Amino acid sequence: MREIKFRALDSLTGNWVRGNLMKTGFGSYIIPQNFISNEMPQYPIDRFTVGQFTGLKDTKGVEIYEGDIIQINFDTNFSDEETYIGVVEYQAENNYPAFDLNPWIDCEMNGLSWLKSGSDDSVKSFQVIGNVHDNPEILEVLHEAR
């Protein structure tokens, strides 16, 4: 089973916080999952930056969240491509309720499931190189390349 947790920018400090998402009539908050206290710490968040953990870590062990920008490095002995860069998105608006990569990567299954399976010898590594909130310049380069 995958761990259900979220991350978002703390609206007071601008730092990323991770944990459980709580929505109230007064706003949205992240509550750390493993807090040790009689008081429940709550971090008010920017709701536009909320991203859910996909359950997958990159080849360096970094957790992958919705909104992350992923770079896949290919072994050119197995592939014509050297690298691929895409954004992790939840595809419910496209009638596909799952996390996938945008732009779509041509593989025989969902892009994140494909990476997790480790079934393709052409993939040397994949890593989080940023996210859509902190690194919009990466997205600009992506759109110019298309």
PDB file of N, CA, C and O in Angstrom, residues 68-72 84-88 101-103 139 142 146:
ATOM      1  N   ASP A  68       5.693  17.657  -9.474  1.00  0.00           N
ATOM      2  CA  ASP A  68       7.141  17.541  -9.639  1.00  0.00           C
ATOM      3  C   ASP A  68       7.498  17.435 -11.112  1.00  0.00           C
ATOM      4  O   ASP A  68       6.730  16.920 -11.929  1.00  0.00           O
ATOM      5  N   ILE A  69       8.688  17.915 -11.434  1.00  0.00           N
ATOM      6  CA  ILE A  69       9.227  17.807 -12.787  1.00  0.00           C
ATOM      7  C   ILE A  69      10.276  16.699 -12.749  1.00  0.00           C
ATOM      8  O   ILE A  69      11.194  16.728 -11.935  1.00  0.00           O
ATOM      9  N   ILE A  70      10.088  15.704 -13.603  1.00  0.00           N
ATOM     10  CA  ILE A  70      10.922  14.503 -13.614  1.00  0.00           C
ATOM     11  C   ILE A  70      11.791  14.490 -14.867  1.00  0.00           C
ATOM     12  O   ILE A  70      11.314  14.783 -15.966  1.00  0.00           O
ATOM     13  N   GLN A  71      13.048  14.132 -14.689  1.00  0.00           N
ATOM     14  CA  GLN A  71      13.933  13.904 -15.832  1.00  0.00           C
ATOM     15  C   GLN A  71      14.284  12.426 -15.869  1.00  0.00           C
ATOM     16  O   GLN A  71      14.729  11.866 -14.866  1.00  0.00           O
ATOM     17  N   ILE A  72      14.066  11.809 -17.021  1.00  0.00           N
ATOM     18  CA  ILE A  72      14.421  10.407 -17.235  1.00  0.00           C
ATOM     19  C   ILE A  72      15.638  10.388 -18.152  1.00  0.00           C
ATOM     20  O   ILE A  72      15.643  11.023 -19.211  1.00  0.00           O
ATOM     21  N   TYR A  84      14.199  12.651 -21.207  1.00  0.00           N
ATOM     22  CA  TYR A  84      12.798  13.055 -21.275  1.00  0.00           C
ATOM     23  C   TYR A  84      12.548  13.891 -20.034  1.00  0.00           C
ATOM     24  O   TYR A  84      13.026  13.548 -18.939  1.00  0.00           O
ATOM     25  N   ILE A  85      11.815  14.978 -20.175  1.00  0.00           N
ATOM     26  CA  ILE A  85      11.417  15.790 -19.021  1.00  0.00           C
ATOM     27  C   ILE A  85       9.906  15.943 -19.072  1.00  0.00           C
ATOM     28  O   ILE A  85       9.339  16.295 -20.116  1.00  0.00           O
ATOM     29  N   GLY A  86       9.248  15.657 -17.943  1.00  0.00           N
ATOM     30  CA  GLY A  86       7.801  15.774 -17.864  1.00  0.00           C
ATOM     31  C   GLY A  86       7.350  16.130 -16.465  1.00  0.00           C
ATOM     32  O   GLY A  86       8.112  16.065 -15.504  1.00  0.00           O
ATOM     33  N   VAL A  87       6.092  16.490 -16.364  1.00  0.00           N
ATOM     34  CA  VAL A  87       5.484  16.905 -15.097  1.00  0.00           C
ATOM     35  C   VAL A  87       4.545  15.813 -14.608  1.00  0.00           C
ATOM     36  O   VAL A  87       3.774  15.243 -15.395  1.00  0.00           O
ATOM     37  N   VAL A  88       4.592  15.529 -13.316  1.00  0.00           N
ATOM     38  CA  VAL A  88       3.678  14.573 -12.705  1.00  0.00           C
ATOM     39  C   VAL A  88       2.341  15.280 -12.505  1.00  0.00           C
ATOM     40  O   VAL A  88       2.270  16.310 -11.834  1.00  0.00           O
ATOM     41  N   LEU A 101       2.606  11.177 -16.449  1.00  0.00           N
ATOM     42  CA  LEU A 101       3.535  12.205 -16.891  1.00  0.00           C
ATOM     43  C   LEU A 101       2.948  12.999 -18.049  1.00  0.00           C
ATOM     44  O   LEU A 101       2.273  12.451 -18.918  1.00  0.00           O
ATOM     45  N   ASN A 102       3.220  14.299 -18.059  1.00  0.00           N
ATOM     46  CA  ASN A 102       2.803  15.181 -19.133  1.00  0.00           C
ATOM     47  C   ASN A 102       4.042  15.930 -19.601  1.00  0.00           C
ATOM     48  O   ASN A 102       4.689  16.574 -18.783  1.00  0.00           O
ATOM     49  N   PRO A 103       4.442  15.868 -20.845  1.00  0.00           N
ATOM     50  CA  PRO A 103       3.739  15.185 -21.916  1.00  0.00           C
ATOM     51  C   PRO A 103       3.789  13.668 -21.737  1.00  0.00           C
ATOM     52  O   PRO A 103       4.688  13.140 -21.096  1.00  0.00           O
ATOM     53  N   LEU A 139       9.553  24.593 -17.072  1.00  0.00           N
ATOM     54  CA  LEU A 139       8.359  24.407 -17.906  1.00  0.00           C
ATOM     55  C   LEU A 139       8.413  25.281 -19.153  1.00  0.00           C
ATOM     56  O   LEU A 139       7.986  24.857 -20.225  1.00  0.00           O
ATOM     57  N   LEU A 142      10.486  23.552 -21.603  1.00  0.00           N
ATOM     58  CA  LEU A 142       9.721  22.418 -22.134  1.00  0.00           C
ATOM     59  C   LEU A 142       8.760  22.858 -23.220  1.00  0.00           C
ATOM     60  O   LEU A 142       8.677  22.226 -24.275  1.00  0.00           O
ATOM     61  N   ARG A 146       8.613  22.094 -27.651  1.00  0.00           N
ATOM     62  CA  ARG A 146       7.525  21.395 -28.369  1.00  0.00           C
ATOM     63  C   ARG A 146       7.140  22.064 -29.630  1.00  0.00           C
ATOM     64  O   ARG A 146       7.099  23.062 -30.002  1.00  0.00           O
TER      65      ARG A 146
END
